[in-house]
Coordinates of C-alpha atoms and ligand atoms in Angstrom, one line a residue:
M676 CA 91.8 122.3 74.8
Y677 CA 91.3 122.8 78.5
D678 CA 92.6 119.2 79.1
E679 CA 95.3 119.3 76.6
V680 CA 96.9 122.5 77.8
M681 CA 96.6 121.3 81.4
D682 CA 98.2 118.1 80.8
C683 CA 101.1 119.9 79.2
L684 CA 101.3 122.2 82.0
I685 CA 101.1 119.4 84.7
N686 CA 104.0 117.3 82.5
A687 CA 106.2 120.5 81.8
D688 CA 109.4 121.2 83.5
G689 CA 109.2 124.8 84.4
Y690 CA 108.1 127.1 82.0
V691 CA 106.4 126.3 78.2
S692 CA 105.6 129.4 76.1
G693 CA 102.3 130.0 74.8
Q694 CA 103.9 129.7 71.1
E695 CA 105.2 126.4 72.0
L696 CA 101.9 125.1 73.5
A697 CA 100.1 126.3 70.3
K698 CA 102.5 124.6 67.9
K699 CA 102.3 121.4 70.0
L700 CA 98.6 121.2 70.0
G701 CA 98.0 122.5 66.6
V702 CA 96.0 125.6 67.7
S703 CA 96.3 129.3 67.9
R704 CA 98.0 131.3 70.7
Q705 CA 94.6 132.8 71.6
A706 CA 93.0 129.4 71.9
V707 CA 95.7 128.4 74.5
W708 CA 95.3 131.7 76.3
K709 CA 91.7 131.1 76.5
A710 CA 92.3 127.7 77.9
V711 CA 94.9 128.9 80.5
N712 CA 92.0 131.6 81.8
S713 CA 89.4 128.6 82.1
L714 CA 92.1 126.7 84.1
R715 CA 92.6 129.7 86.2
A716 CA 88.9 130.2 86.7
D717 CA 88.8 126.9 88.3
G718 CA 91.5 127.3 90.9
F719 CA 94.5 126.4 88.9
E720 CA 97.4 128.7 89.8
I721 CA 99.3 129.6 86.8
E722 CA 102.1 132.0 86.3
S723 CA 102.9 133.8 83.1
V724 CA 106.1 135.6 82.4
S725 CA 106.9 137.7 79.4
N726 CA 109.6 135.9 77.5
R727 CA 109.4 132.6 79.1
G728 CA 105.6 131.4 78.9
Y729 CA 103.2 129.6 81.7
R730 CA 104.2 127.7 84.6
L731 CA 101.8 125.7 86.8
R732 CA 102.4 126.7 90.6
S733 CA 99.4 124.5 92.2
L734 CA 96.5 122.5 91.4
P735 CA 93.1 123.7 92.5
D736 CA 91.8 122.8 96.0
S737 CA 88.1 121.9 94.8
L738 CA 87.5 118.6 92.9
N739 CA 88.9 118.6 89.5
S740 CA 89.5 115.7 87.5
A741 CA 92.8 116.9 85.9
A742 CA 94.0 117.2 89.4
V743 CA 92.8 113.7 90.3
K744 CA 94.1 112.4 87.3
A745 CA 97.7 113.7 87.9
E746 CA 97.7 111.6 90.9
L747 CA 95.8 108.4 89.9
K748 CA 97.8 105.2 89.2
T749 CA 94.8 102.6 88.3
A750 CA 94.3 100.4 85.4
V751 CA 90.6 100.6 85.4
I752 CA 88.8 102.5 88.3
G753 CA 88.6 105.9 87.8
R754 CA 90.4 105.9 84.4
E755 CA 86.9 107.4 83.1
L756 CA 86.2 110.0 85.7
E757 CA 83.5 112.9 85.6
I758 CA 83.6 115.6 88.0
L759 CA 80.2 117.2 88.2
D760 CA 79.7 120.6 89.7
S761 CA 76.2 119.9 91.1
V762 CA 74.3 116.8 91.2
G763 CA 71.3 115.2 93.4
S764 CA 73.1 111.9 94.0
T765 CA 76.3 110.6 92.3
N766 CA 74.7 107.2 92.8
D767 CA 71.6 108.0 90.6
Y768 CA 73.4 109.8 88.0
L769 CA 75.9 106.8 87.7
K770 CA 73.3 104.4 87.6
N771 CA 71.7 106.2 84.7
L772 CA 75.1 106.1 83.1
G773 CA 75.1 102.4 83.7
A774 CA 71.7 101.6 82.2
G775 CA 73.2 103.6 79.2
G776 CA 76.0 101.2 79.0
C777 CA 78.9 103.1 80.4
R778 CA 82.1 100.8 81.2
G779 CA 83.3 99.0 84.4
G780 CA 85.4 101.4 86.4
Y781 CA 83.4 104.6 85.6
A782 CA 83.6 106.9 88.3
V783 CA 81.9 110.2 89.1
A784 CA 82.3 112.6 92.1
A785 CA 80.6 115.9 92.8
R786 CA 81.3 119.2 94.3
E787 CA 78.2 119.6 95.8
Q788 CA 75.6 116.8 96.3
F789 CA 72.2 118.2 97.3
G790 CA 70.3 114.9 97.6
G791 CA 72.7 112.5 99.0
K792 CA 71.1 109.1 99.7
G793 CA 71.8 106.8 102.8
R794 CA 70.6 103.3 103.1
L795 CA 66.9 102.5 103.7
G796 CA 65.7 105.7 102.4
R797 CA 67.9 108.0 104.9
T798 CA 69.6 111.1 103.6
W799 CA 73.5 111.6 103.7
E800 CA 74.6 115.4 104.1
S801 CA 77.7 117.1 102.5
S802 CA 78.3 120.7 102.0
R803 CA 79.6 122.0 98.8
D804 CA 83.4 121.7 98.2
K805 CA 84.3 120.3 101.7
N806 CA 83.8 116.8 101.1
L807 CA 84.0 113.7 98.7
A808 CA 80.7 112.1 97.3
F809 CA 81.6 109.6 94.7
S810 CA 80.5 106.6 93.0
V811 CA 82.1 103.8 90.9
L812 CA 80.6 101.5 88.7
L813 CA 81.2 97.5 88.4
R814 CA 80.5 95.3 85.8
P815 CA 81.3 91.9 87.1
K816 CA 80.5 88.7 85.6
I817 CA 78.6 87.2 88.5
A818 CA 75.3 86.0 89.8
P819 CA 73.6 88.4 92.2
Y820 CA 74.2 86.1 95.2
E821 CA 78.0 86.2 94.5
A822 CA 78.0 90.0 95.0
S823 CA 77.9 89.8 98.8
A824 CA 81.7 90.5 99.1
I825 CA 81.3 93.8 97.3
T826 CA 80.4 96.1 100.3
P827 CA 82.5 94.4 102.7
L828 CA 85.6 94.9 100.3
A829 CA 84.7 98.5 99.5
G830 CA 84.6 99.3 103.2
L831 CA 87.7 97.5 103.7
A832 CA 89.5 99.5 101.0
V833 CA 88.3 102.8 102.2
C834 CA 89.3 102.2 105.8
K835 CA 92.8 101.0 104.5
A836 CA 93.4 104.0 102.4
L837 CA 92.3 106.4 105.2
R838 CA 94.3 105.0 107.7
S839 CA 97.8 105.2 105.4
F840 CA 96.5 108.5 104.0
T841 CA 95.8 110.2 107.5
G842 CA 97.5 107.9 110.2
L843 CA 94.0 108.1 111.8
D844 CA 92.9 104.8 113.7
C845 CA 89.9 104.6 111.3
K846 CA 87.9 101.3 112.0
I847 CA 84.8 99.8 110.4
K848 CA 81.6 99.6 111.9
W849 CA 79.5 96.6 110.5
P850 CA 78.9 96.4 107.5
N851 CA 80.6 99.4 106.1
D852 CA 80.7 102.7 107.9
I853 CA 84.1 104.0 108.5
I854 CA 84.2 105.3 111.9
V855 CA 87.0 107.3 114.3
G856 CA 86.3 106.4 117.9
R857 CA 82.6 106.6 118.3
K858 CA 81.8 108.8 115.3
K859 CA 81.0 108.2 111.8
L860 CA 83.5 109.5 108.8
V861 CA 82.5 107.6 105.9
G862 CA 79.0 105.9 104.6
I863 CA 78.8 103.7 101.8
L864 CA 75.5 102.7 99.7
T865 CA 76.0 99.8 97.4
E866 CA 73.3 99.6 94.6
M867 CA 72.9 96.9 92.1
S868 CA 70.9 96.2 88.9
A869 CA 70.6 92.5 88.2
E870 CA 68.6 89.6 86.1
F871 CA 67.6 86.8 88.1
D872 CA 70.9 85.1 87.3
A873 CA 73.6 87.8 86.4
V874 CA 74.6 91.2 87.6
E875 CA 74.3 93.9 85.0
Y876 CA 76.2 96.6 86.9
I877 CA 76.8 97.6 90.5
V878 CA 77.2 101.4 91.8
I879 CA 79.2 101.9 95.1
G880 CA 78.7 105.3 96.6
I881 CA 81.3 106.8 99.1
G882 CA 80.7 110.0 101.0
V883 CA 83.8 111.0 103.2
N884 CA 83.5 113.9 105.6
V885 CA 86.8 115.8 104.9
N886 CA 87.2 119.4 105.5
Q887 CA 83.8 120.2 107.2
G888 CA 84.0 121.7 110.6
E889 CA 80.5 121.6 111.6
F890 CA 77.5 119.3 111.1
P891 CA 73.9 119.9 110.9
E892 CA 72.4 119.5 114.4
E893 CA 70.8 116.2 113.9
I894 CA 73.9 114.6 113.4
A895 CA 76.5 116.8 115.0
E896 CA 76.8 114.0 117.7
K897 CA 77.4 111.4 115.6
A898 CA 79.5 112.8 112.5
T899 CA 83.1 113.8 112.3
S900 CA 85.6 114.6 109.8
L901 CA 89.1 114.4 108.8
L902 CA 89.7 118.2 109.7
L903 CA 88.0 117.5 113.1
E904 CA 90.2 114.7 113.7
T905 CA 93.4 115.6 112.3
G906 CA 93.1 119.6 112.7
E907 CA 94.5 120.0 109.0
R908 CA 92.8 120.4 105.8
T909 CA 93.0 117.5 103.3
D910 CA 93.7 117.9 99.5
L911 CA 90.4 116.3 98.0
N912 CA 92.3 115.3 94.7
K913 CA 94.7 113.4 96.2
L914 CA 92.9 111.6 99.0
L915 CA 90.2 110.6 95.7
A916 CA 92.9 109.3 93.8
R917 CA 94.1 107.2 96.8
L918 CA 90.6 105.9 97.5
L919 CA 90.2 104.9 93.8
E920 CA 93.6 103.0 94.0
Q921 CA 92.8 101.1 97.1
L922 CA 89.5 100.1 95.7
E923 CA 90.9 98.8 92.6
T924 CA 93.4 96.9 94.7
E925 CA 91.0 95.5 96.9
F926 CA 88.6 94.2 94.2
I927 CA 91.2 93.1 91.8
N928 CA 93.5 91.2 94.3
E929 CA 90.6 89.7 96.1
N930 CA 88.7 88.7 92.5
L931 CA 85.7 90.4 94.2
E932 CA 85.6 87.6 96.7
L933 CA 85.9 87.5 100.4
S934 CA 89.2 85.6 100.7
R935 CA 90.3 84.3 104.1
N936 CA 93.1 87.0 104.1
A937 CA 90.5 89.8 103.3
L938 CA 88.0 88.6 106.1
A939 CA 90.7 88.7 108.5
E940 CA 92.0 92.0 107.6
Y941 CA 88.3 93.2 107.8
S942 CA 87.6 91.4 111.1
S943 CA 90.9 93.2 112.5
L944 CA 89.7 96.4 111.7
C945 CA 86.0 96.0 112.5
A946 CA 84.9 97.9 115.7
T947 CA 81.8 96.0 116.0
L948 CA 83.2 92.6 116.7
G949 CA 83.2 91.9 120.7
R950 CA 80.3 94.5 121.3
E951 CA 77.0 93.9 122.4
V952 CA 74.8 94.9 119.3
E953 CA 71.0 94.9 118.9
F954 CA 68.6 94.3 116.2
T955 CA 65.3 93.2 115.1
R956 CA 64.2 89.7 113.8
G957 CA 60.9 88.6 113.1
G958 CA 59.3 92.0 114.8
R959 CA 61.3 90.9 117.7
R960 CA 64.1 93.1 119.3
L961 CA 67.0 90.9 119.9
S962 CA 70.4 91.6 121.4
G963 CA 73.5 89.4 121.7
A964 CA 77.4 89.8 121.6
A965 CA 78.5 90.1 117.9
S966 CA 81.5 87.6 117.5
A967 CA 82.6 87.2 113.8
V968 CA 82.0 88.2 110.2
N969 CA 81.3 85.1 108.0
A970 CA 82.7 84.6 104.3
L971 CA 79.4 86.0 103.1
G972 CA 80.0 89.3 105.0
E973 CA 77.3 88.5 107.5
L974 CA 77.6 89.5 111.2
V975 CA 77.5 86.6 113.4
V976 CA 75.7 87.1 116.8
N977 CA 75.8 84.9 119.9
L978 CA 72.5 85.4 122.1
P979 CA 72.5 85.1 125.7
D980 CA 70.9 81.6 125.3
N981 CA 74.1 80.5 123.7
T982 CA 72.4 80.3 120.1
E983 CA 74.0 81.9 117.2
L984 CA 72.3 84.2 114.7
T985 CA 73.6 85.8 111.6
V986 CA 72.4 89.0 110.3
N987 CA 73.0 90.1 106.9
A988 CA 71.2 93.2 106.6
G989 CA 68.8 96.0 108.3
E990 CA 70.0 98.1 111.1
V991 CA 72.2 97.1 113.9
T992 CA 73.2 99.1 116.9
A993 CA 76.4 98.5 118.5
Q994 CA 76.7 99.5 122.1
G995 CA 79.3 102.5 122.5
I996 CA 79.3 103.4 118.9
Y997 CA 76.1 105.1 117.7
Ligands
BT5_2289 C1 75.1 105.7 104.6 O1 73.7 105.4 104.8 O2 76.0 105.8 105.5 C2 75.5 105.7 103.0 C3 75.8 106.9 102.5 C4 76.4 107.0 101.3 C5 76.5 108.2 100.6 C6 77.2 108.2 99.5 S1 77.9 110.1 98.8 C7 78.0 109.4 97.2 C8 76.9 108.5 97.1 N1 75.6 109.3 96.5 C9 74.8 108.9 97.3 O3 73.7 109.7 96.8 N2 75.0 108.3 98.3 C10 76.3 107.7 98.4 P1 73.3 105.1 106.3 O4 74.2 103.8 107.0 O5 71.9 105.0 106.1 O6 73.5 106.4 107.1 C11 72.7 107.5 107.0 C12 72.5 108.3 108.4 O7 73.6 108.9 108.7 C13 71.6 109.3 108.4 O8 70.3 109.1 108.6 C14 72.2 110.4 109.2 O9 71.8 110.0 110.6 C15 73.9 110.1 109.3 N3 74.5 111.3 108.4 C16 73.8 111.7 107.3 N4 75.0 112.4 106.7 C17 76.0 112.3 107.5 C18 77.3 112.7 107.5 N5 77.9 113.4 106.5 N6 78.4 111.9 108.3 C19 78.0 111.2 109.3 N7 76.5 111.0 109.5 C20 75.8 111.4 108.5

């Protein structure tokens, strides 16, 4: 009843009476009243005026699936959306659903994520109700080696959505961190379950620092948030809807491939290109100039002896970023 009453209030033009709602939904006025109270408890501001009825004044600040859906214009991604109150990791939660057969496009976000994962066993920090921590599941009909475009496309989508939503000069740190200036705003963790010749599902996990004003000491130097960069609070529900939309646009338009167009766009937003980078190869520490990203999403590095190497994973530090 919660969702139905909320849908009616969101779509109503002004007041709707309890009686009208009860009749439309085929339930008692008592049931409508209970649903209104649960909505209020979740942060929906609902006015009630005798003889006129209920009117929605504002949507909640904290993540709420109905508030996201009221904004969302996608066909697939996030059409099925679950908002969890608290979870260890949205990626792990969604991988479980993936193993159980949930559909492609399924998305999960959490108000609180207490065991957020980074790459290579690292952790991702996020305070309750301040940030976005969400994951999206895809079921592309491709072989594992064809999945290399997904990570850069996800980075491109998030970067473009944040640029247009906030006006900030967000850039991509290869392969797919989003940064503002020298600091990290977004981390992305892509995980895949695959047979030898077919992908079963891919989970893309995205953490965005939104309304967090302070970070734990260990990351205070390298982390930033939309609040710190813009001085303003951002509506988490609207931002999540925008991010899901841009992910869908990028994945569908590009057919999950890194087309020339997408690669050119990615490269123009990639802050790593043109910088000195360091990485480890065969146990040796190497450094060179990052010159390009190739069609497989790999970083092309020119070494001082004029040889060229491609780097496809692991850790690359770029001078001047972090
Ligand atoms: C990442 O790893 O940046 C991927 C982070 C992905 C997080 C999302 S949230 C939703 C989904 N569910 C999950 O469990 N994970 C995904 P990596 O490149 O390894 O960076 C991790 C490093 O970034 C840490 O070792 C810290 O130094 C730093 N870090 C941790 N939390 C941060 C934050 N909130 N902002 C900026 N830097 C952070």
